[in-house]
Amino acid sequence: MKNVIEIPGAQFGRQLQSARQPVLVHFYASWSGPSHILFPVLETLAAELAGELNIRQTNLDNHPELARRYDLTKVPALILFDRGTPIAVFDGSSSPRELKPQLQGLLADYALLHARRNRRGARPAALSNHQPAATVSLQTKRTHPKGN
């Protein structure tokens, strides 16, 4: 069963804004080896974090306007959204096995902020603007020491 669903460009904003839980979007390119490394990692995470997080993906080869909109200069890129607003950006400089604990920490923060929002009836400051509240590193390839 496929847990990570492709978002067509025309439905991108609508799907993110209507989501009832955070959405992690994998922005990838078909020619990118590191993007392909993330596919099975994200499938596993989608199954493990079902009910807490939706994971979606979009091919930037087909939707370059999304790269411009979110100022994406490299792939893969991962952005965590809350109702269409980016709240965390994974920039590509740590390992895929670090992704789950990083996401779980962000989801715990999200749950706390969401609870506060429900009590106050207002959107918390960390989630109210269009700038990501956090930037997290994610590296999808190994680097070799010089001389090897």
Short mmCIF file of N, CA, C and O in Angstrom, two decimals:
data_model
loop_
_atom_site.label_atom_id
_atom_site.label_comp_id
_atom_site.label_asym_id
_atom_site.label_seq_id
_atom_site.Cartn_x
_atom_site.Cartn_y
_atom_site.Cartn_z
N MET A 1 0.85 -1.19 0.00
CA MET A 1 0.00 0.00 0.00
C MET A 1 0.88 1.24 0.00
O MET A 1 1.84 1.34 0.75
N LYS A 2 0.53 2.19 -0.82
CA LYS A 2 1.31 3.42 -0.92
C LYS A 2 0.84 4.40 0.15
O LYS A 2 -0.33 4.78 0.20
N ASN A 3 1.76 4.83 1.02
CA ASN A 3 1.45 5.74 2.11
C ASN A 3 1.74 7.19 1.77
O ASN A 3 1.18 8.09 2.37
N VAL A 4 2.65 7.40 0.83
CA VAL A 4 3.01 8.76 0.41
C VAL A 4 2.33 9.02 -0.92
O VAL A 4 2.55 8.31 -1.89
N ILE A 5 1.49 10.04 -0.94
CA ILE A 5 0.67 10.32 -2.11
C ILE A 5 1.20 11.54 -2.85
O ILE A 5 1.59 12.53 -2.24
N GLU A 6 1.20 11.46 -4.17
CA GLU A 6 1.62 12.57 -5.03
C GLU A 6 0.54 13.66 -5.03
O GLU A 6 -0.65 13.35 -5.14
N ILE A 7 0.95 14.91 -4.88
CA ILE A 7 0.01 16.04 -4.96
C ILE A 7 0.19 16.70 -6.32
O ILE A 7 1.27 17.24 -6.60
N PRO A 8 -0.84 16.71 -7.15
CA PRO A 8 -0.74 17.45 -8.41
C PRO A 8 -0.64 18.94 -8.13
O PRO A 8 -1.22 19.44 -7.16
N GLY A 9 0.09 19.66 -8.95
CA GLY A 9 0.32 21.09 -8.74
C GLY A 9 -0.96 21.90 -8.58
O GLY A 9 -1.04 22.79 -7.75
N ALA A 10 -1.99 21.58 -9.36
CA ALA A 10 -3.24 22.34 -9.30
C ALA A 10 -3.96 22.16 -7.96
O ALA A 10 -4.72 23.03 -7.55
N GLN A 11 -3.71 21.06 -7.27
CA GLN A 11 -4.37 20.79 -5.98
C GLN A 11 -3.48 21.08 -4.78
O GLN A 11 -3.91 20.91 -3.65
N PHE A 12 -2.26 21.53 -5.03
CA PHE A 12 -1.27 21.64 -3.96
C PHE A 12 -1.77 22.49 -2.78
O PHE A 12 -1.85 22.01 -1.66
N GLY A 13 -2.09 23.74 -3.03
CA GLY A 13 -2.51 24.63 -1.95
C GLY A 13 -3.78 24.17 -1.27
O GLY A 13 -3.89 24.20 -0.03
N ARG A 14 -4.73 23.71 -2.05
CA ARG A 14 -6.02 23.27 -1.50
C ARG A 14 -5.84 22.07 -0.57
O ARG A 14 -6.42 22.02 0.51
N GLN A 15 -5.01 21.10 -0.97
CA GLN A 15 -4.81 19.92 -0.12
C GLN A 15 -4.10 20.28 1.18
O GLN A 15 -4.43 19.74 2.24
N LEU A 16 -3.14 21.18 1.12
CA LEU A 16 -2.43 21.56 2.34
C LEU A 16 -3.31 22.36 3.28
O LEU A 16 -3.27 22.17 4.50
N GLN A 17 -4.10 23.27 2.75
CA GLN A 17 -4.96 24.11 3.59
C GLN A 17 -6.09 23.33 4.23
O GLN A 17 -6.53 23.67 5.32
N SER A 18 -6.56 22.29 3.58
CA SER A 18 -7.70 21.53 4.12
C SER A 18 -7.27 20.38 5.03
O SER A 18 -8.12 19.74 5.65
N ALA A 19 -5.98 20.13 5.16
CA ALA A 19 -5.50 19.01 5.99
C ALA A 19 -5.79 19.28 7.47
O ALA A 19 -5.58 20.38 7.96
N ARG A 20 -6.23 18.26 8.16
CA ARG A 20 -6.56 18.39 9.59
C ARG A 20 -5.36 18.12 10.50
O ARG A 20 -5.45 18.30 11.70
N GLN A 21 -4.28 17.67 9.92
CA GLN A 21 -3.05 17.45 10.68
C GLN A 21 -1.88 17.95 9.85
O GLN A 21 -2.04 18.25 8.67
N PRO A 22 -0.71 18.09 10.45
CA PRO A 22 0.44 18.59 9.69
C PRO A 22 0.72 17.71 8.47
O PRO A 22 0.45 16.51 8.47
N VAL A 23 1.28 18.34 7.43
CA VAL A 23 1.62 17.63 6.20
C VAL A 23 3.09 17.88 5.90
O VAL A 23 3.54 19.02 5.82
N LEU A 24 3.84 16.80 5.76
CA LEU A 24 5.23 16.87 5.34
C LEU A 24 5.25 16.65 3.83
O LEU A 24 4.76 15.63 3.36
N VAL A 25 5.80 17.62 3.09
CA VAL A 25 5.85 17.49 1.64
C VAL A 25 7.30 17.26 1.21
O VAL A 25 8.19 18.01 1.58
N HIS A 26 7.47 16.21 0.43
CA HIS A 26 8.76 15.86 -0.17
C HIS A 26 8.77 16.46 -1.57
O HIS A 26 8.03 16.02 -2.44
N PHE A 27 9.59 17.49 -1.76
CA PHE A 27 9.78 18.08 -3.08
C PHE A 27 10.95 17.35 -3.71
O PHE A 27 12.06 17.40 -3.17
N TYR A 28 10.74 16.69 -4.83
CA TYR A 28 11.77 15.87 -5.42
C TYR A 28 11.88 16.14 -6.91
O TYR A 28 11.07 16.86 -7.49
N ALA A 29 12.91 15.55 -7.51
CA ALA A 29 13.09 15.59 -8.96
C ALA A 29 13.40 14.17 -9.42
O ALA A 29 14.12 13.44 -8.72
N SER A 30 12.89 13.79 -10.56
CA SER A 30 13.08 12.42 -11.05
C SER A 30 14.54 12.09 -11.31
O SER A 30 14.94 10.93 -11.21
N TRP A 31 15.37 13.09 -11.61
CA TRP A 31 16.78 12.88 -11.91
C TRP A 31 17.66 12.86 -10.66
O TRP A 31 18.86 12.60 -10.74
N SER A 32 17.10 13.13 -9.49
CA SER A 32 17.88 13.29 -8.25
C SER A 32 18.01 11.97 -7.49
O SER A 32 17.03 11.46 -6.94
N GLY A 33 19.23 11.45 -7.42
CA GLY A 33 19.50 10.24 -6.65
C GLY A 33 19.11 10.38 -5.18
O GLY A 33 18.45 9.50 -4.62
N PRO A 34 19.51 11.48 -4.51
CA PRO A 34 19.11 11.66 -3.10
C PRO A 34 17.60 11.69 -2.90
O PRO A 34 17.10 11.22 -1.88
N SER A 35 16.87 12.19 -3.88
CA SER A 35 15.40 12.17 -3.77
C SER A 35 14.90 10.73 -3.72
O SER A 35 14.02 10.40 -2.92
N HIS A 36 15.48 9.87 -4.54
CA HIS A 36 15.06 8.47 -4.59
C HIS A 36 15.43 7.72 -3.32
O HIS A 36 14.72 6.79 -2.92
N ILE A 37 16.50 8.13 -2.66
CA ILE A 37 16.88 7.51 -1.38
C ILE A 37 15.79 7.74 -0.34
O ILE A 37 15.52 6.89 0.50
N LEU A 38 15.14 8.89 -0.39
CA LEU A 38 14.12 9.23 0.60
C LEU A 38 12.79 8.50 0.39
O LEU A 38 12.02 8.37 1.34
N PHE A 39 12.49 8.04 -0.81
CA PHE A 39 11.19 7.41 -1.06
C PHE A 39 10.86 6.31 -0.05
O PHE A 39 9.81 6.36 0.59
N PRO A 40 11.71 5.29 0.13
CA PRO A 40 11.34 4.23 1.08
C PRO A 40 11.33 4.71 2.54
O PRO A 40 10.54 4.24 3.35
N VAL A 41 12.20 5.66 2.86
CA VAL A 41 12.24 6.22 4.22
C VAL A 41 10.90 6.90 4.53
O VAL A 41 10.31 6.70 5.59
N LEU A 42 10.41 7.69 3.58
CA LEU A 42 9.16 8.41 3.79
C LEU A 42 7.95 7.47 3.80
O LEU A 42 6.99 7.69 4.55
N GLU A 43 7.99 6.41 3.00
CA GLU A 43 6.91 5.42 3.03
C GLU A 43 6.80 4.79 4.42
O GLU A 43 5.71 4.65 4.97
N THR A 44 7.94 4.43 4.99
CA THR A 44 7.96 3.84 6.33
C THR A 44 7.46 4.84 7.37
O THR A 44 6.62 4.50 8.21
N LEU A 45 7.95 6.07 7.29
CA LEU A 45 7.52 7.10 8.24
C LEU A 45 6.02 7.38 8.13
O LEU A 45 5.35 7.59 9.14
N ALA A 46 5.50 7.40 6.91
CA ALA A 46 4.07 7.65 6.72
C ALA A 46 3.23 6.59 7.43
O ALA A 46 2.22 6.90 8.05
N ALA A 47 3.68 5.35 7.37
CA ALA A 47 2.96 4.27 8.05
C ALA A 47 3.10 4.39 9.57
O ALA A 47 2.13 4.24 10.32
N GLU A 48 4.32 4.69 10.03
CA GLU A 48 4.58 4.77 11.47
C GLU A 48 3.93 5.99 12.12
O GLU A 48 3.56 5.93 13.30
N LEU A 49 3.81 7.08 11.40
CA LEU A 49 3.27 8.32 11.98
C LEU A 49 1.85 8.62 11.51
O LEU A 49 1.36 9.73 11.67
N ALA A 50 1.18 7.60 10.96
CA ALA A 50 -0.21 7.77 10.52
C ALA A 50 -1.06 8.24 11.70
O ALA A 50 -0.89 7.78 12.82
N GLY A 51 -1.92 9.19 11.44
CA GLY A 51 -2.75 9.75 12.50
C GLY A 51 -2.15 11.00 13.12
O GLY A 51 -2.85 11.78 13.74
N GLU A 52 -0.83 11.17 12.98
CA GLU A 52 -0.15 12.36 13.49
C GLU A 52 0.29 13.28 12.38
O GLU A 52 0.44 14.49 12.58
N LEU A 53 0.54 12.69 11.20
CA LEU A 53 1.18 13.42 10.11
C LEU A 53 0.79 12.79 8.79
O LEU A 53 0.73 11.57 8.67
N ASN A 54 0.53 13.62 7.79
CA ASN A 54 0.38 13.14 6.41
C ASN A 54 1.67 13.43 5.68
O ASN A 54 2.26 14.50 5.88
N ILE A 55 2.10 12.51 4.85
CA ILE A 55 3.28 12.75 4.02
C ILE A 55 2.84 12.72 2.57
O ILE A 55 2.18 11.78 2.12
N ARG A 56 3.20 13.76 1.86
CA ARG A 56 2.87 13.91 0.45
C ARG A 56 4.14 14.22 -0.31
O ARG A 56 5.17 14.55 0.27
N GLN A 57 4.08 14.15 -1.62
CA GLN A 57 5.25 14.49 -2.44
C GLN A 57 4.81 15.17 -3.72
O GLN A 57 3.66 15.02 -4.15
N THR A 58 5.73 15.94 -4.28
CA THR A 58 5.46 16.58 -5.56
C THR A 58 6.75 16.67 -6.36
O THR A 58 7.82 16.92 -5.80
N ASN A 59 6.63 16.39 -7.65
CA ASN A 59 7.79 16.38 -8.54
C ASN A 59 8.02 17.79 -9.07
O ASN A 59 7.19 18.33 -9.80
N LEU A 60 9.14 18.39 -8.70
CA LEU A 60 9.44 19.75 -9.13
C LEU A 60 9.74 19.84 -10.63
O LEU A 60 9.66 20.93 -11.20
N ASP A 61 10.06 18.72 -11.26
CA ASP A 61 10.22 18.73 -12.72
C ASP A 61 8.90 19.13 -13.38
O ASP A 61 8.88 19.83 -14.39
N ASN A 62 7.79 18.68 -12.80
CA ASN A 62 6.46 18.97 -13.34
C ASN A 62 5.85 20.25 -12.80
O ASN A 62 4.91 20.78 -13.39
N HIS A 63 6.36 20.73 -11.66
CA HIS A 63 5.78 21.91 -11.00
C HIS A 63 6.87 22.87 -10.53
O HIS A 63 7.02 23.12 -9.33
N PRO A 64 7.64 23.45 -11.45
CA PRO A 64 8.73 24.35 -11.06
C PRO A 64 8.25 25.60 -10.33
O PRO A 64 9.01 26.22 -9.58
N GLU A 65 6.98 25.96 -10.50
CA GLU A 65 6.44 27.12 -9.80
C GLU A 65 6.47 26.93 -8.28
O GLU A 65 6.60 27.89 -7.52
N LEU A 66 6.39 25.68 -7.83
CA LEU A 66 6.46 25.41 -6.39
C LEU A 66 7.86 25.64 -5.85
O LEU A 66 8.03 26.11 -4.73
N ALA A 67 8.88 25.33 -6.66
CA ALA A 67 10.26 25.62 -6.25
C ALA A 67 10.45 27.12 -6.06
O ALA A 67 11.09 27.56 -5.10
N ARG A 68 9.89 27.89 -6.96
CA ARG A 68 9.99 29.35 -6.84
C ARG A 68 9.20 29.85 -5.64
O ARG A 68 9.68 30.69 -4.88
N ARG A 69 8.00 29.34 -5.46
CA ARG A 69 7.13 29.80 -4.36
C ARG A 69 7.79 29.59 -3.00
O ARG A 69 7.71 30.44 -2.12
N TYR A 70 8.45 28.43 -2.82
CA TYR A 70 9.04 28.10 -1.52
C TYR A 70 10.56 28.29 -1.50
O TYR A 70 11.22 27.86 -0.57
N ASP A 71 11.09 28.94 -2.53
CA ASP A 71 12.52 29.27 -2.62
C ASP A 71 13.40 28.03 -2.44
O ASP A 71 14.36 28.03 -1.69
N LEU A 72 13.05 26.97 -3.16
CA LEU A 72 13.80 25.71 -3.08
C LEU A 72 14.91 25.74 -4.12
O LEU A 72 14.65 25.86 -5.32
N THR A 73 16.15 25.63 -3.66
CA THR A 73 17.29 25.69 -4.57
C THR A 73 17.97 24.35 -4.75
O THR A 73 18.88 24.23 -5.56
N LYS A 74 17.55 23.34 -3.96
CA LYS A 74 18.12 22.00 -4.12
C LYS A 74 17.05 20.97 -3.78
O LYS A 74 16.09 21.25 -3.08
N VAL A 75 17.25 19.78 -4.32
CA VAL A 75 16.36 18.67 -4.03
C VAL A 75 17.19 17.51 -3.50
O VAL A 75 18.37 17.41 -3.84
N PRO A 76 16.62 16.69 -2.66
CA PRO A 76 15.27 16.80 -2.16
C PRO A 76 15.14 17.92 -1.12
O PRO A 76 16.12 18.33 -0.52
N ALA A 77 13.93 18.36 -0.96
CA ALA A 77 13.60 19.32 0.09
C ALA A 77 12.34 18.82 0.77
O ALA A 77 11.46 18.26 0.13
N LEU A 78 12.28 19.00 2.07
CA LEU A 78 11.11 18.60 2.84
C LEU A 78 10.61 19.82 3.60
O LEU A 78 11.40 20.51 4.25
N ILE A 79 9.32 20.08 3.51
CA ILE A 79 8.72 21.19 4.26
C ILE A 79 7.52 20.64 5.02
O ILE A 79 6.68 19.94 4.45
N LEU A 80 7.46 20.97 6.30
CA LEU A 80 6.33 20.60 7.14
C LEU A 80 5.36 21.78 7.14
O LEU A 80 5.75 22.91 7.42
N PHE A 81 4.09 21.51 6.80
CA PHE A 81 3.07 22.54 6.69
C PHE A 81 1.99 22.36 7.75
O PHE A 81 1.64 21.24 8.11
N ASP A 82 1.47 23.47 8.24
CA ASP A 82 0.30 23.50 9.10
C ASP A 82 -0.75 24.33 8.38
O ASP A 82 -0.58 25.54 8.20
N ARG A 83 -1.80 23.67 7.89
CA ARG A 83 -2.89 24.35 7.18
C ARG A 83 -2.39 25.26 6.06
O ARG A 83 -2.83 26.40 5.93
N GLY A 84 -1.43 24.76 5.32
CA GLY A 84 -0.91 25.50 4.17
C GLY A 84 0.26 26.41 4.46
O GLY A 84 0.87 26.95 3.54
N THR A 85 0.61 26.60 5.73
CA THR A 85 1.72 27.47 6.11
C THR A 85 2.94 26.64 6.46
O THR A 85 2.85 25.73 7.28
N PRO A 86 4.11 26.93 5.86
CA PRO A 86 5.33 26.20 6.22
C PRO A 86 5.71 26.46 7.67
O PRO A 86 5.76 27.63 8.09
N ILE A 87 5.94 25.39 8.44
CA ILE A 87 6.35 25.57 9.84
C ILE A 87 7.74 25.00 10.10
O ILE A 87 8.33 25.31 11.13
N ALA A 88 8.27 24.19 9.20
CA ALA A 88 9.63 23.67 9.35
C ALA A 88 10.15 23.27 7.97
O ALA A 88 9.41 22.75 7.15
N VAL A 89 11.43 23.53 7.76
CA VAL A 89 12.09 23.19 6.51
C VAL A 89 13.26 22.27 6.84
O VAL A 89 14.06 22.58 7.71
N PHE A 90 13.33 21.15 6.14
CA PHE A 90 14.45 20.22 6.30
C PHE A 90 15.41 20.50 5.16
O PHE A 90 15.06 20.32 3.99
N ASP A 91 16.62 20.94 5.47
CA ASP A 91 17.51 21.51 4.47
C ASP A 91 18.49 20.57 3.80
O ASP A 91 19.18 20.97 2.89
N GLY A 92 18.60 19.34 4.23
CA GLY A 92 19.45 18.40 3.52
C GLY A 92 20.83 18.15 4.09
O GLY A 92 21.69 17.65 3.37
N SER A 93 21.08 18.45 5.36
CA SER A 93 22.45 18.26 5.86
C SER A 93 22.59 17.27 7.03
O SER A 93 23.62 17.26 7.68
N SER A 94 21.61 16.44 7.32
CA SER A 94 21.78 15.35 8.28
C SER A 94 21.26 14.06 7.65
O SER A 94 20.83 14.07 6.52
N SER A 95 21.29 12.95 8.38
CA SER A 95 20.95 11.67 7.76
C SER A 95 19.45 11.35 7.81
O SER A 95 18.75 11.82 8.70
N PRO A 96 18.98 10.52 6.87
CA PRO A 96 17.56 10.14 6.88
C PRO A 96 17.12 9.47 8.17
O PRO A 96 15.99 9.62 8.58
N ARG A 97 18.02 8.74 8.85
CA ARG A 97 17.61 8.08 10.10
C ARG A 97 17.34 9.09 11.21
O ARG A 97 16.69 8.76 12.19
N GLU A 98 17.81 10.32 11.06
CA GLU A 98 17.52 11.37 12.03
C GLU A 98 16.16 12.01 11.79
O GLU A 98 15.66 12.75 12.62
N LEU A 99 15.55 11.73 10.65
CA LEU A 99 14.30 12.38 10.29
C LEU A 99 13.17 12.06 11.26
O LEU A 99 12.45 12.95 11.70
N LYS A 100 13.00 10.78 11.64
CA LYS A 100 11.88 10.41 12.51
C LYS A 100 11.95 11.13 13.86
O LYS A 100 10.96 11.74 14.27
N PRO A 101 13.10 11.10 14.57
CA PRO A 101 13.13 11.81 15.86
C PRO A 101 12.94 13.33 15.70
O PRO A 101 12.31 13.96 16.54
N GLN A 102 13.45 13.89 14.61
CA GLN A 102 13.25 15.32 14.39
C GLN A 102 11.78 15.62 14.16
O GLN A 102 11.23 16.58 14.72
N LEU A 103 11.12 14.80 13.36
CA LEU A 103 9.69 14.98 13.11
C LEU A 103 8.88 14.79 14.39
O LEU A 103 7.95 15.55 14.66
N GLN A 104 9.23 13.78 15.18
CA GLN A 104 8.49 13.54 16.42
C GLN A 104 8.62 14.73 17.37
O GLN A 104 7.64 15.10 18.02
N GLY A 105 9.80 15.33 17.43
CA GLY A 105 9.97 16.52 18.26
C GLY A 105 9.13 17.68 17.75
O GLY A 105 8.47 18.38 18.53
N LEU A 106 9.13 17.90 16.44
CA LEU A 106 8.32 18.97 15.87
C LEU A 106 6.83 18.70 16.07
O LEU A 106 6.05 19.62 16.35
N LEU A 107 6.41 17.43 15.94
CA LEU A 107 5.01 17.10 16.13
C LEU A 107 4.58 17.30 17.58
O LEU A 107 3.45 17.72 17.85
N ALA A 108 5.47 17.01 18.53
CA ALA A 108 5.16 17.27 19.94
C ALA A 108 4.98 18.77 20.17
O ALA A 108 4.04 19.20 20.85
N ASP A 109 5.86 19.58 19.59
CA ASP A 109 5.72 21.04 19.68
C ASP A 109 4.42 21.49 19.02
O ASP A 109 3.71 22.35 19.54
N TYR A 110 4.12 20.91 17.87
CA TYR A 110 2.89 21.24 17.15
C TYR A 110 1.67 20.94 18.01
O TYR A 110 0.74 21.74 18.11
N ALA A 111 1.66 19.76 18.66
CA ALA A 111 0.52 19.37 19.49
C ALA A 111 0.35 20.36 20.64
O ALA A 111 -0.78 20.75 20.97
N LEU A 112 1.44 20.79 21.24
CA LEU A 112 1.38 21.76 22.33
C LEU A 112 0.83 23.10 21.83
O LEU A 112 -0.07 23.68 22.44
N LEU A 113 1.34 23.58 20.71
CA LEU A 113 0.86 24.84 20.15
C LEU A 113 -0.60 24.73 19.73
O LEU A 113 -1.39 25.66 19.91
N HIS A 114 -0.97 23.59 19.17
CA HIS A 114 -2.35 23.37 18.74
C HIS A 114 -3.29 23.39 19.95
O HIS A 114 -4.37 23.97 19.90
N ALA A 115 -2.87 22.78 21.06
CA ALA A 115 -3.67 22.78 22.28
C ALA A 115 -3.83 24.21 22.80
O ALA A 115 -4.92 24.61 23.21
N ARG A 116 -2.77 24.99 22.77
CA ARG A 116 -2.85 26.39 23.20
C ARG A 116 -3.78 27.18 22.29
O ARG A 116 -4.56 28.00 22.75
N ARG A 117 -3.69 26.93 21.00
CA ARG A 117 -4.53 27.63 20.03
C ARG A 117 -6.00 27.33 20.32
O ARG A 117 -6.84 28.22 20.30
N ASN A 118 -6.31 26.08 20.63
CA ASN A 118 -7.70 25.70 20.90
C ASN A 118 -8.22 26.34 22.18
O ASN A 118 -9.37 26.71 22.28
N ARG A 119 -7.34 26.47 23.20
CA ARG A 119 -7.75 27.10 24.45
C ARG A 119 -7.99 28.58 24.27
O ARG A 119 -8.91 29.14 24.83
N ARG A 120 -7.11 29.25 23.51
CA ARG A 120 -7.21 30.70 23.34
C ARG A 120 -8.11 31.11 22.19
O ARG A 120 -8.52 32.26 22.11
N GLY A 121 -8.32 30.20 21.26
CA GLY A 121 -9.11 30.55 20.09
C GLY A 121 -8.34 31.36 19.07
O GLY A 121 -8.89 31.88 18.13
N ALA A 122 -7.03 31.47 19.26
CA ALA A 122 -6.19 32.23 18.32
C ALA A 122 -5.05 31.36 17.85
O ALA A 122 -4.68 30.39 18.50
N ARG A 123 -4.48 31.74 16.76
CA ARG A 123 -3.35 31.02 16.18
C ARG A 123 -2.07 31.44 16.88
O ARG A 123 -1.79 32.63 16.97
N PRO A 124 -1.25 30.50 17.41
CA PRO A 124 0.00 30.86 18.07
C PRO A 124 0.95 31.57 17.12
O PRO A 124 0.94 31.31 15.91
N ALA A 125 1.76 32.45 17.66
CA ALA A 125 2.68 33.25 16.83
C ALA A 125 3.59 32.38 15.99
O ALA A 125 3.88 32.70 14.84
N ALA A 126 4.09 31.26 16.52
CA ALA A 126 5.03 30.43 15.78
C ALA A 126 4.40 29.82 14.53
O ALA A 126 5.10 29.44 13.62
N LEU A 127 3.08 29.74 14.50
CA LEU A 127 2.42 29.15 13.35
C LEU A 127 1.64 30.17 12.53
O LEU A 127 1.00 29.83 11.56
N SER A 128 1.68 31.45 12.91
CA SER A 128 0.81 32.41 12.26
C SER A 128 1.43 33.11 11.06
O SER A 128 0.72 33.61 10.23
N ASN A 129 2.75 33.17 10.99
CA ASN A 129 3.34 33.88 9.84
C ASN A 129 3.72 32.89 8.75
O ASN A 129 3.61 31.70 8.92
N HIS A 130 4.19 33.39 7.64
CA HIS A 130 4.53 32.51 6.52
C HIS A 130 5.97 32.06 6.52
O HIS A 130 6.39 31.37 5.64
N GLN A 131 6.74 32.48 7.51
CA GLN A 131 8.12 32.03 7.62
C GLN A 131 8.15 30.74 8.43
O GLN A 131 7.45 30.62 9.43
N PRO A 132 8.95 29.76 8.04
CA PRO A 132 9.04 28.53 8.82
C PRO A 132 9.48 28.82 10.24
O PRO A 132 10.35 29.65 10.47
N ALA A 133 8.87 28.13 11.20
CA ALA A 133 9.22 28.30 12.60
C ALA A 133 10.54 27.61 12.93
O ALA A 133 11.19 27.93 13.91
N ALA A 134 10.94 26.65 12.10
CA ALA A 134 12.17 25.91 12.37
C ALA A 134 12.80 25.46 11.06
O ALA A 134 12.12 25.26 10.08
N THR A 135 14.10 25.35 11.08
CA THR A 135 14.82 24.74 9.97
C THR A 135 15.58 23.56 10.53
O THR A 135 16.28 23.68 11.52
N VAL A 136 15.40 22.42 9.92
CA VAL A 136 16.00 21.18 10.39
C VAL A 136 16.87 20.64 9.28
O VAL A 136 16.54 20.76 8.11
N SER A 137 17.98 20.02 9.63
CA SER A 137 18.90 19.49 8.62
C SER A 137 18.55 18.05 8.28
O SER A 137 18.14 17.28 9.12
N LEU A 138 18.76 17.70 7.03
CA LEU A 138 18.57 16.32 6.56
C LEU A 138 19.52 16.07 5.42
O LEU A 138 19.48 16.76 4.42
N GLN A 139 20.41 15.10 5.57
CA GLN A 139 21.36 14.77 4.51
C GLN A 139 21.00 13.41 3.95
O GLN A 139 20.74 12.48 4.69
N THR A 140 21.02 13.29 2.63
CA THR A 140 20.62 12.03 2.02
C THR A 140 21.78 11.30 1.35
O THR A 140 21.58 10.29 0.72
N LYS A 141 22.98 11.81 1.45
CA LYS A 141 24.11 11.09 0.86
C LYS A 141 25.31 11.18 1.79
O LYS A 141 25.43 12.10 2.58
N ARG A 142 26.16 10.21 1.70
CA ARG A 142 27.38 10.20 2.51
C ARG A 142 28.47 10.99 1.80
O ARG A 142 28.57 10.95 0.59
N THR A 143 29.28 11.66 2.58
CA THR A 143 30.44 12.32 2.00
C THR A 143 31.67 11.54 2.40
O THR A 143 31.73 10.97 3.49
N HIS A 144 32.61 11.48 1.52
CA HIS A 144 33.83 10.73 1.80
C HIS A 144 34.95 11.69 2.17
O HIS A 144 35.06 12.77 1.58
N PRO A 145 35.79 11.31 3.16
CA PRO A 145 36.90 12.16 3.51
C PRO A 145 37.81 12.38 2.31
O PRO A 145 37.90 11.53 1.42
N LYS A 146 38.51 13.50 2.30
CA LYS A 146 39.44 13.78 1.20
C LYS A 146 40.47 12.68 1.09
O LYS A 146 40.96 12.17 2.08
N GLY A 147 40.82 12.36 -0.12
CA GLY A 147 41.86 11.36 -0.35
C GLY A 147 41.32 9.96 -0.52
O GLY A 147 42.06 9.04 -0.80
N ASN A 148 40.02 9.73 -0.31
CA ASN A 148 39.45 8.39 -0.50
C ASN A 148 38.70 8.27 -1.77
O ASN A 148 38.11 9.08 -2.28
#
